[in-house]
Amino acid sequence: MKKFSRIAVSLFFLFLLVTLQVEAQNKHAFNIKDGHFMYDGKPIQIISGEMHYNRIPHQYWKHRMKMLKAMGLNTVATYVFWNMHEVEPGKWDFSGDKNLREYIKIAAEEGLHVILRFGPYACAEWEFGGYPWWLQNVEGLELRRDNDQFLKYTDLYIKRLYQEVKDLLITNGGPIIMVQVENEFGSYVSQRKDIPLEEHRKYNAKIKEQLLKAGFNTPLFTSDGTWLFEGGSIEGVLPTANGENNVINLKKAVDKYNGGKGPYMVAEFYPGWLSHWAEPFPSVSASAIARTADNYLKNDVSFNLYMAHGGTNFGFTSGANYDNKHDIQPDLTSYDYDAPISEAGWVTPKYDSLRSVISRNVKWKLPPVPAPIPVIEIPSIKLTRVADVLSYLEKGNKVESDVPLTFEQLNQGYGYVLYSRRFNQPISGILDVSGLRDYAIVYVNGEKVGELNRYDKKYKMPINIPFNSTLQLLVENMGRINYGSEIVNNKKGIISPVKIDDMEMDGNWEMYKLPMDEAPDLEAFSHADVYSNKTLSTDALVGRPLVYEGTFSLTNVGDTFIDMSDWGKGIIFVNGKNLGRYWNVGPQQTLYVPGVWLKKGLNKILIFEQVNDHIRTEVRTIKTPILNQLKK
């Protein structure tokens, strides 16, 4: 027995030695040295593409990684959206399309390095720039500041994120080569002149320290326009540039803030651009992008295509911008971005141009381009039932208050709220909802009388409320602002008193929550509020918000696009998945349906139509998206 024990111990140590040797062989090194990015001791040029896991069904991640690799990229970059993971304080979700670990592991399997852009602020045309909406309910918390309450939550987020990815850092044998500190902070500094520059710098330095203390021991970098390095750079952290096409300017700026040497990287090289509802869909020339990429490659400038593949803002994840002309500019559901890889993962002329340029400048052979996901068309989906949402809501639970409450006060992040007030006496005049955030349909006794919206700064309209009548406003959150100084003013719903002829309508407000966090169940509606296809044409339903329901059978599944060009405004669920928002103003007129969300046999569609200017009995899908049909 003693001899057997000695043999077992010897075998164990032999196994351990072999395991350690294999791990040592598989472990790679990445660092910044002598003005270069170094991988296993040799200079490397990072040729990266931005692609966000949350914007792509997880079943397609491998396909999209192969698309990046075939374009000639050696790296994938992704933001981490805090609000997708900490859905409420202390409640974390890294499952399904939020499985960051799996996404990074697939990148490694496909031979791609990973750049992690954790935030805590992301921007990215994403709801609230990635911040959880509930942060606004924390007493004393101020976003993006040297504020104890805010930094307490960022520290918890960073530590939780480290638990998810610690073994995936390059220093621990994983593919993550770099981690970003904050994001475009120099831009924020330039807009918040009310905060001393020294305080801005203290905040940024504290985010860096939180990263280091958590264990993020890879090279760190910041990302700003070169003209904003003064406010966004951090001592000991590599500054990289956004949107800088001039190599000379890039090198001058980096040298100034990085001890007179490189490496040089454009962290956001824009092959396309973001797009808003009610505005033309932007486009960028393929030849111009190819020329810029060629210039980078020939001058040892690393770059990250933002976006290489945009994907989709499913559900309520799209954010918003703002300018002086519009109080809000809601982002489209599609995040196609005019990127080299389209929303549905297709090759574009821009892809072909970049692949050609990169192949001429690198020493490795590019793999073949993977085939696209199959596409199907469904000529007609019959809508056989509808449910009256106003009637349903007013029979449900209500919150009473003397004044309208915000979404945040109602503890609701997204979706809709119905605000209702009974008037015992008649009143007429100019209805003023200057505190509207962001879009409202106005009813009197259930009859539609108008629309208000923040995009057009349309906050006022004539109103006539008869004796013993009810004013109703169905208010939609169209996405919290994700960029700029207004990010700190992001409450939703109605945030100030409702007025008629400048008199505040206080008292007797009732609020009915409609978060639409799950697909509505028509079986939960009362029998009187659900109508069959035999009564769909009834005029009594026109102008009222409805949920349309239909089913369809498939023998083969594939990607498709629901054509909503004849509809008004709303959201769609297919087999329980929220595809996102449609709005007939355009330019987007279709919603992308990933084939992995369909199934052979019976499928269900639910359409929440807010405007409902006429009754519909069917909807169809098409094989090609419509993203540039502006109707406004």
XYZ file of C-alpha atoms in Angstrom:
632
model
C 0.000 0.000 0.000
C 2.856 2.377 0.820
C 4.433 1.675 -2.579
C 1.088 2.354 -4.298
C 0.723 5.618 -2.371
C 4.215 6.773 -3.462
C 3.339 5.991 -7.110
C 0.033 7.908 -6.832
C 1.774 10.925 -5.328
C 4.436 10.856 -8.053
C 1.798 10.660 -10.772
C -0.110 13.567 -9.229
C 2.963 15.822 -9.207
C 3.822 14.758 -12.755
C 0.286 15.693 -13.847
C 0.546 19.012 -12.031
C 3.896 19.783 -13.682
C 2.565 19.017 -17.162
C -0.559 21.127 -16.514
C 1.534 24.100 -15.395
C 3.786 23.765 -18.442
C 0.770 23.698 -20.798
C -0.731 26.714 -19.069
C 2.575 28.562 -19.345
C 2.740 27.758 -23.048
C -0.852 28.969 -23.597
C -0.436 32.143 -21.559
C 0.407 35.216 -23.579
C 1.713 38.632 -22.615
C 0.495 42.049 -23.716
C 1.991 45.326 -22.606
C 2.986 48.794 -23.756
C 6.730 49.275 -24.156
C 8.996 51.676 -26.039
C 6.042 53.362 -27.719
C 4.481 50.139 -29.041
C 1.787 47.647 -28.205
C 3.706 44.424 -27.494
C 2.247 40.916 -27.760
C 4.540 38.134 -26.577
C 7.443 40.545 -26.826
C 6.792 41.620 -30.423
C 5.195 44.847 -31.687
C 1.551 44.454 -32.725
C -0.851 46.720 -34.564
C -4.358 46.476 -33.139
C -6.967 46.200 -35.909
C -10.190 46.144 -33.959
C -13.921 46.322 -34.485
C -16.568 47.411 -31.979
C -19.441 44.961 -31.516
C -21.742 44.878 -28.481
C -22.964 41.537 -27.190
C -26.264 42.937 -25.890
C -27.253 44.082 -29.383
C -26.940 40.618 -30.948
C -28.749 37.355 -30.044
C -26.175 35.155 -28.315
C -26.828 32.385 -30.838
C -25.265 34.658 -33.494
C -22.150 35.705 -31.591
C -19.891 33.102 -33.210
C -21.146 33.992 -36.695
C -20.453 37.678 -36.121
C -16.990 36.962 -34.676
C -16.169 34.989 -37.813
C -17.345 37.990 -39.851
C -14.898 40.238 -37.962
C -12.055 37.794 -38.418
C -12.764 37.447 -42.156
C -12.678 41.238 -42.538
C -9.085 41.083 -41.311
C -9.535 42.222 -37.710
C -7.461 40.785 -34.871
C -9.449 42.321 -32.001
C -13.040 42.925 -30.929
C -14.017 45.769 -28.593
C -17.195 45.935 -26.556
C -18.813 48.241 -24.069
C -20.299 46.768 -20.915
C -23.666 48.363 -20.182
C -24.086 48.550 -16.421
C -27.890 48.847 -16.629
C -28.149 45.550 -18.508
C -26.482 43.684 -15.675
C -27.565 45.375 -12.429
C -31.256 45.524 -13.245
C -32.051 46.695 -9.724
C -29.746 47.414 -6.794
C -27.771 44.261 -6.036
C -29.655 42.100 -8.558
C -27.237 40.995 -11.274
C -27.911 39.264 -14.574
C -25.207 37.823 -16.843
C -27.374 35.252 -18.610
C -28.405 34.714 -22.244
C -27.679 37.768 -24.400
C -26.016 39.348 -21.338
C -23.457 36.551 -20.903
C -20.295 38.628 -21.131
C -18.016 35.717 -20.223
C -19.337 33.564 -23.044
C -18.967 36.417 -25.528
C -15.325 36.922 -24.586
C -14.620 33.191 -24.684
C -16.089 32.929 -28.194
C -13.835 35.806 -29.275
C -10.837 33.863 -27.983
C -11.979 30.712 -29.787
C -12.046 32.715 -33.029
C -8.530 34.039 -32.426
C -9.541 37.584 -31.488
C -8.112 39.762 -28.732
C -10.664 41.668 -26.640
C -10.793 45.295 -25.557
C -13.162 45.841 -22.634
C -14.869 49.230 -22.353
C -16.598 48.863 -19.014
C -17.562 52.521 -18.446
C -19.074 52.955 -15.905
C -20.403 55.443 -18.473
C -20.646 54.146 -22.020
C -22.746 56.507 -24.196
C -23.144 54.266 -27.292
C -26.633 55.580 -28.099
C -27.737 53.274 -25.279
C -30.429 54.061 -22.713
C -28.977 56.470 -20.119
C -25.489 55.841 -21.525
C -25.454 52.525 -19.683
C -26.280 53.868 -16.224
C -29.038 52.063 -14.286
C -32.114 54.300 -14.161
C -32.541 53.663 -10.428
C -29.352 55.572 -9.595
C -31.541 58.673 -9.873
C -33.490 57.496 -6.825
C -30.390 57.348 -4.575
C -30.447 60.311 -2.233
C -27.424 62.576 -2.577
C -26.047 60.818 -5.651
C -24.538 62.920 -8.452
C -23.525 61.199 -11.693
C -19.963 61.399 -13.066
C -18.654 63.372 -10.105
C -16.335 62.939 -7.166
C -19.405 62.060 -5.136
C -19.309 59.460 -2.356
C -22.678 57.929 -3.164
C -21.937 57.611 -6.875
C -18.454 56.224 -6.298
C -19.868 53.679 -3.861
C -22.030 52.235 -6.631
C -19.313 52.402 -9.301
C -17.003 50.487 -6.953
C -19.610 47.767 -6.430
C -20.123 47.538 -10.202
C -16.398 47.316 -10.961
C -15.821 44.639 -8.327
C -18.766 42.590 -9.623
C -17.545 42.930 -13.195
C -14.073 41.768 -12.151
C -15.592 38.587 -10.696
C -17.060 37.904 -14.132
C -13.904 38.423 -16.184
C -10.833 38.085 -13.928
C -9.642 34.811 -15.492
C -10.240 36.271 -18.961
C -7.668 39.060 -18.563
C -4.475 38.568 -20.599
C -2.526 38.630 -17.321
C -4.466 35.534 -16.231
C -4.275 33.712 -19.539
C -7.362 35.243 -21.192
C -7.928 37.335 -24.338
C -8.663 40.771 -22.732
C -5.636 42.895 -23.628
C -6.832 46.366 -22.549
C -9.469 47.961 -20.334
C -10.822 51.492 -20.730
C -11.085 53.979 -17.854
C -14.388 55.909 -18.004
C -15.373 57.050 -21.529
C -15.114 60.315 -23.461
C -14.677 62.134 -20.204
C -12.892 65.058 -21.846
C -16.089 65.813 -23.732
C -18.051 65.890 -20.481
C -15.449 68.149 -18.871
C -15.780 70.600 -21.766
C -19.563 70.763 -21.208
C -19.537 70.958 -17.400
C -17.587 74.166 -16.857
C -19.584 74.620 -13.634
C -17.423 71.905 -12.058
C -13.755 72.789 -11.370
C -11.280 70.943 -13.597
C -9.465 69.669 -10.534
C -12.624 67.941 -9.287
C -13.156 66.348 -12.706
C -9.605 64.984 -12.553
C -10.091 63.632 -9.026
C -13.169 61.734 -10.171
C -11.446 60.241 -13.204
C -8.419 59.223 -11.108
C -10.690 57.521 -8.574
C -12.306 55.387 -11.287
C -8.799 54.312 -12.311
C -7.959 53.445 -8.694
C -11.166 51.429 -8.319
C -10.171 49.417 -11.386
C -6.686 48.736 -10.096
C -7.869 47.808 -6.597
C -10.458 45.425 -8.052
C -7.656 43.601 -9.913
C -7.741 44.945 -13.464
C -3.988 44.746 -14.109
C -3.994 44.963 -17.907
C -2.907 48.122 -19.741
C -5.489 50.883 -19.283
C -6.526 53.565 -21.761
C -8.780 56.595 -22.116
C -10.758 57.580 -25.199
C -11.468 61.176 -26.293
C -11.215 63.534 -29.207
C -7.587 64.712 -29.451
C -8.700 68.277 -28.666
C -10.231 67.001 -25.413
C -7.221 65.155 -23.964
C -6.666 67.964 -21.471
C -9.878 67.091 -19.627
C -10.012 63.343 -20.265
C -6.459 62.040 -19.949
C -5.191 60.398 -16.757
C -1.586 60.147 -15.604
C -0.166 56.713 -16.330
C -3.000 55.775 -18.697
C -2.623 55.620 -22.484
C -4.677 58.322 -24.257
C -6.382 57.152 -27.459
C -8.360 59.245 -29.916
C -11.910 59.276 -31.223
C -12.709 60.384 -34.768
C -9.191 61.557 -35.578
C -8.426 60.990 -39.268
C -5.245 63.093 -39.318
C -2.272 60.936 -38.308
C -0.028 63.948 -37.623
C -2.572 65.499 -35.230
C -3.051 62.138 -33.526
C 0.644 61.644 -32.879
C 1.132 65.204 -31.634
C -1.725 64.890 -29.128
C -0.674 61.470 -27.826
C 2.969 62.545 -27.518
C 1.907 65.573 -25.468
C -0.035 63.501 -22.942
C 1.964 60.258 -23.014
C 5.532 61.286 -22.365
C 6.420 62.064 -25.949
C 5.796 58.625 -27.434
C 3.161 56.200 -28.678
C 1.603 53.813 -29.253
C -0.982 55.593 -31.376
C -4.550 54.403 -31.568
C -7.871 55.714 -32.849
C -10.249 54.065 -30.387
C -13.301 55.138 -32.386
C -12.808 55.180 -36.162
C -16.257 55.901 -37.604
C -17.216 53.975 -40.757
C -20.822 55.120 -40.237
C -22.809 57.255 -37.847
C -25.685 57.152 -35.373
C -29.269 57.807 -36.450
C -32.362 59.374 -34.849
C -36.087 59.108 -35.405
C -37.518 61.849 -37.658
C -34.089 62.622 -39.155
C -32.392 61.421 -42.372
C -30.430 58.182 -42.111
C -26.729 59.125 -42.397
C -24.312 57.378 -44.732
C -20.524 57.423 -45.079
C -18.683 56.558 -48.299
C -16.956 53.165 -48.462
C -14.031 54.563 -50.457
C -13.331 57.304 -47.900
C -13.282 54.771 -45.052
C -10.969 52.461 -47.013
C -8.516 55.291 -47.684
C -8.410 56.290 -44.021
C -7.893 52.679 -42.908
C -5.069 52.290 -45.424
C -3.409 55.420 -44.041
C -3.624 54.100 -40.474
C -2.225 50.720 -41.447
C 0.714 52.217 -43.319
C 1.576 54.587 -40.439
C 1.480 52.043 -37.599
C -1.701 53.519 -36.163
C -3.928 51.005 -34.392
C -7.663 51.506 -34.697
C -11.066 50.316 -33.589
C -13.961 50.558 -36.060
C -16.949 52.059 -34.271
C -19.070 50.241 -35.260
C -17.833 47.179 -37.164
C -21.275 45.662 -36.561
C -23.960 47.634 -34.744
C -26.839 45.211 -34.273
C -30.144 46.254 -32.720
C -31.483 48.231 -29.756
C -33.994 45.577 -28.782
C -36.686 46.367 -26.228
C -36.270 49.738 -24.518
C -32.473 49.916 -24.783
C -32.127 52.788 -27.270
C -30.991 56.087 -25.829
C -31.330 59.665 -27.019
C -29.345 62.807 -27.747
C -30.455 66.426 -27.638
C -29.599 69.762 -29.193
C -30.924 73.319 -29.149
C -33.503 72.553 -31.812
C -34.906 69.452 -30.118
C -35.235 68.755 -26.426
C -34.631 65.107 -27.255
C -33.443 63.135 -30.294
C -34.470 59.517 -29.715
C -32.228 56.917 -31.335
C -33.601 54.351 -33.771
C -34.278 50.767 -32.762
C -31.920 49.664 -35.515
C -28.272 50.210 -34.675
C -27.174 49.380 -38.201
C -24.892 52.447 -38.050
C -24.143 52.130 -41.763
C -21.451 49.753 -40.490
C -19.376 47.327 -42.605
C -21.503 44.461 -41.274
C -25.215 45.272 -41.502
C -27.763 45.004 -38.699
C -28.613 41.435 -39.760
C -24.979 40.420 -40.189
C -24.647 40.884 -43.944
C -21.578 41.811 -45.962
C -21.742 45.372 -47.351
C -19.613 47.216 -49.953
C -17.861 48.871 -47.001
C -16.976 45.425 -45.640
C -15.506 44.365 -48.995
C -13.456 47.580 -49.245
C -12.014 47.230 -45.741
C -11.292 43.533 -46.214
C -9.380 44.347 -49.392
C -7.350 47.143 -47.761
C -6.542 45.137 -44.637
C -5.524 42.028 -46.624
C -2.943 44.114 -48.517
C -1.418 45.448 -45.309
C -1.205 42.403 -43.027
C 0.982 39.318 -43.153
C -1.708 36.767 -42.329
C -4.158 35.154 -44.699
C -7.756 36.191 -44.174
C -10.267 33.360 -43.678
C -13.280 33.041 -46.007
C -16.351 35.160 -45.264
C -19.059 33.089 -43.537
C -22.390 32.651 -45.295
C -25.224 34.944 -44.130
C -28.051 33.713 -41.928
C -30.998 32.521 -44.098
C -33.754 35.087 -44.685
C -37.481 34.359 -45.015
C -40.564 36.354 -45.964
C -44.064 36.014 -44.509
C -46.538 37.713 -46.904
C -49.385 37.953 -44.393
C -49.822 37.429 -40.665
C -53.491 37.630 -39.697
C -54.294 39.631 -36.578
C -57.257 37.919 -35.009
C -57.740 39.667 -31.660
C -57.217 43.115 -30.161
C -57.331 44.375 -26.583
C -58.291 47.866 -25.422
C -55.348 49.068 -23.326
C -56.992 52.194 -21.854
C -59.915 50.239 -20.495
C -57.605 47.518 -19.180
C -55.329 49.972 -17.383
C -58.115 51.878 -15.688
C -59.448 48.651 -14.152
C -56.029 47.863 -12.694
C -53.920 49.089 -9.812
C -53.513 52.822 -9.552
C -51.226 55.196 -7.694
C -52.870 58.358 -6.397
C -51.126 61.672 -5.869
C -51.848 65.390 -5.785
C -49.307 65.874 -8.575
C -48.143 63.669 -11.457
C -45.311 61.371 -10.368
C -42.276 60.551 -12.498
C -41.458 57.043 -13.687
C -38.681 56.993 -11.104
C -41.054 57.944 -8.275
C -43.303 55.118 -9.463
C -40.287 52.787 -9.371
C -40.611 52.088 -13.092
C -37.704 52.314 -15.476
C -39.148 51.978 -18.964
C -42.326 51.707 -20.995
C -45.454 53.784 -20.421
C -47.576 55.378 -17.702
C -51.191 56.504 -18.033
C -51.818 59.772 -16.158
C -55.498 60.427 -15.441
C -57.395 63.256 -13.751
C -61.130 63.672 -13.231
C -62.686 67.154 -13.634
C -65.962 67.861 -11.814
C -66.389 71.150 -13.645
C -65.896 71.968 -17.344
C -62.671 73.663 -18.334
C -61.224 74.864 -21.625
C -57.951 76.510 -22.586
C -54.372 75.686 -23.486
C -53.121 72.438 -22.015
C -49.441 72.848 -21.071
C -47.354 69.751 -20.272
C -43.904 71.355 -20.397
C -42.658 68.628 -18.062
C -43.434 65.883 -20.600
C -40.750 63.223 -20.919
C -41.088 62.245 -23.771
C -44.219 61.504 -25.828
C -47.910 61.590 -24.963
C -51.237 60.852 -26.573
C -53.980 62.962 -24.998
C -57.519 61.676 -24.457
C -60.690 63.116 -23.012
C -63.043 60.384 -21.794
C -61.067 57.853 -23.837
C -61.320 59.775 -27.094
C -58.059 60.890 -28.640
C -57.785 64.689 -28.926
C -54.089 65.218 -29.659
C -50.419 64.276 -29.366
C -47.569 66.008 -27.563
C -43.903 65.202 -27.928
C -40.572 66.424 -26.701
C -38.770 66.015 -30.048
C -40.815 68.788 -31.682
C -40.985 70.753 -28.423
C -44.740 70.391 -28.726
C -45.836 70.745 -25.122
C -49.076 72.694 -25.591
C -52.433 72.208 -27.296
C -56.022 73.509 -27.001
C -58.183 71.366 -24.724
C -61.896 71.247 -23.954
C -62.892 69.127 -20.979
C -66.691 68.883 -20.425
C -68.455 68.609 -17.082
C -67.651 65.435 -15.129
C -64.980 64.249 -17.583
C -61.543 62.675 -17.456
C -58.276 63.885 -18.974
C -55.847 61.057 -19.813
C -52.249 61.211 -21.007
C -50.516 58.016 -22.092
C -46.836 58.911 -21.661
C -43.912 57.040 -23.199
C -40.262 57.053 -22.153
C -38.449 57.215 -25.524
C -34.994 56.620 -24.072
C -32.932 58.528 -21.553
C -30.303 60.939 -22.828
C -26.998 59.121 -23.276
C -24.552 61.931 -24.051
C -23.589 65.363 -22.799
C -24.313 67.510 -19.772
C -28.054 66.782 -19.838
C -27.381 63.186 -18.809
C -27.845 64.350 -15.207
C -31.441 65.451 -15.981
C -33.017 62.163 -17.018
C -36.274 61.681 -15.130
C -39.164 60.327 -17.228
C -42.944 60.693 -17.320
C -44.291 64.097 -16.262
C -41.747 65.983 -14.175
C -43.550 69.286 -13.494
C -47.157 70.460 -12.955
C -49.709 70.093 -15.750
C -51.360 73.428 -16.520
C -54.449 74.713 -18.328
C -54.268 78.410 -19.167
C -51.306 78.683 -16.787
C -53.257 77.264 -13.831
C -51.689 74.216 -12.184
C -53.949 71.171 -12.225
C -53.065 69.784 -8.815
C -55.042 67.157 -6.932
C -56.742 63.910 -7.894
C -54.073 62.484 -10.223
C -54.165 58.747 -10.820
C -51.307 56.855 -12.461
C -51.452 53.417 -14.057
C -48.174 51.666 -14.800
C -47.546 49.918 -18.114
C -43.857 48.864 -18.089
C -44.209 46.334 -20.927
C -41.241 44.468 -19.483
C -42.987 41.305 -20.638
C -45.291 40.563 -23.541
C -48.901 41.463 -22.625
C -51.173 38.513 -21.974
C -54.606 39.029 -23.533
C -55.999 36.398 -21.190
C -55.387 38.866 -18.345
C -57.697 41.421 -19.998
C -61.370 41.302 -19.132
C -63.614 39.669 -21.732
C -65.237 43.035 -22.492
C -61.875 44.555 -23.487
C -60.863 41.879 -26.036
C -62.325 41.898 -29.525
C -62.204 39.115 -32.110
C -61.467 39.513 -35.814
C -65.203 39.807 -36.480
C -65.326 43.154 -34.687
C -61.902 44.541 -35.584
C -63.406 47.105 -37.927
C -65.383 48.841 -35.195
C -64.889 52.617 -35.251
C -65.111 52.735 -31.463
C -61.520 51.462 -31.221
C -59.960 53.979 -33.612
C -57.611 56.343 -31.811
C -57.388 54.159 -28.699
C -54.170 52.288 -27.873
C -54.586 48.613 -28.701
C -52.678 45.363 -28.447
C -53.081 43.356 -31.660
C -52.522 39.607 -31.494
C -51.847 37.140 -34.289
C -50.289 33.749 -34.879
C -48.428 32.270 -37.823
C -46.948 28.889 -38.694
C -43.522 28.270 -40.220
C -41.983 25.237 -41.861
C -38.565 26.932 -42.045
C -37.114 29.682 -39.882
C -34.768 32.517 -40.780
C -34.188 36.202 -40.204
C -36.876 38.587 -41.429
C -38.083 42.191 -41.136
C -41.570 43.236 -40.053
C -42.871 46.012 -42.306
C -44.484 48.709 -40.135
C -44.640 51.457 -42.766
C -48.460 51.513 -42.599
C -48.617 51.638 -38.809
C -48.342 54.501 -36.311
C -46.186 54.089 -33.242
C -45.537 51.303 -30.782
C -43.586 48.151 -29.987
C -43.730 44.515 -31.119
C -43.296 41.231 -29.282
C -42.592 38.009 -31.210
C -42.685 34.838 -29.127
C -42.241 36.985 -26.032
C -39.214 38.935 -27.333
C -39.507 42.730 -27.463
C -38.191 43.701 -30.904
C -38.160 47.389 -30.057
C -39.916 50.586 -31.070
C -41.385 51.526 -34.454
C -42.591 55.013 -35.459
C -43.960 55.930 -38.870
C -42.023 59.218 -39.028
C -39.058 57.068 -40.098
C -36.470 56.743 -41.375
C -36.727 53.181 -40.003
C -39.863 51.419 -41.218
C -39.011 47.780 -40.426
C -38.084 45.860 -37.295
C -35.479 43.111 -37.432
C -36.609 39.642 -36.306
C -33.690 37.259 -35.641
C -34.485 33.803 -36.968
C -33.380 32.234 -33.680
C -36.390 33.899 -32.036
C -38.749 32.101 -34.417
C -39.632 28.423 -34.381
C -41.017 25.791 -36.698
C -44.728 25.472 -36.133
C -46.827 28.051 -34.311
C -45.470 31.543 -33.493
C -47.187 34.483 -31.788
C -46.973 38.213 -32.511
C -48.259 41.043 -30.304
C -48.240 44.651 -31.503
C -48.847 47.512 -29.078
C -50.098 50.305 -31.353
C -50.375 53.669 -29.594
C -51.638 55.973 -32.349
C -54.068 53.536 -34.014
C -55.479 55.926 -36.631
C -57.217 52.998 -38.327
C -57.830 49.334 -37.574
C -55.426 46.744 -38.983
C -56.186 43.100 -39.673
C -52.792 41.875 -40.861
C -49.066 42.594 -40.955
C -46.322 41.244 -43.203
C -42.587 40.664 -43.208
C -40.082 41.362 -45.977
C -36.538 40.226 -46.750
C -34.854 43.626 -46.909
C -34.896 46.297 -44.176
C -36.196 49.837 -44.758
C -33.972 52.253 -42.846
C -34.011 55.405 -44.969
C -37.687 56.212 -45.610
C -38.292 59.503 -43.841
C -41.946 60.574 -43.629
C -41.742 63.533 -41.271
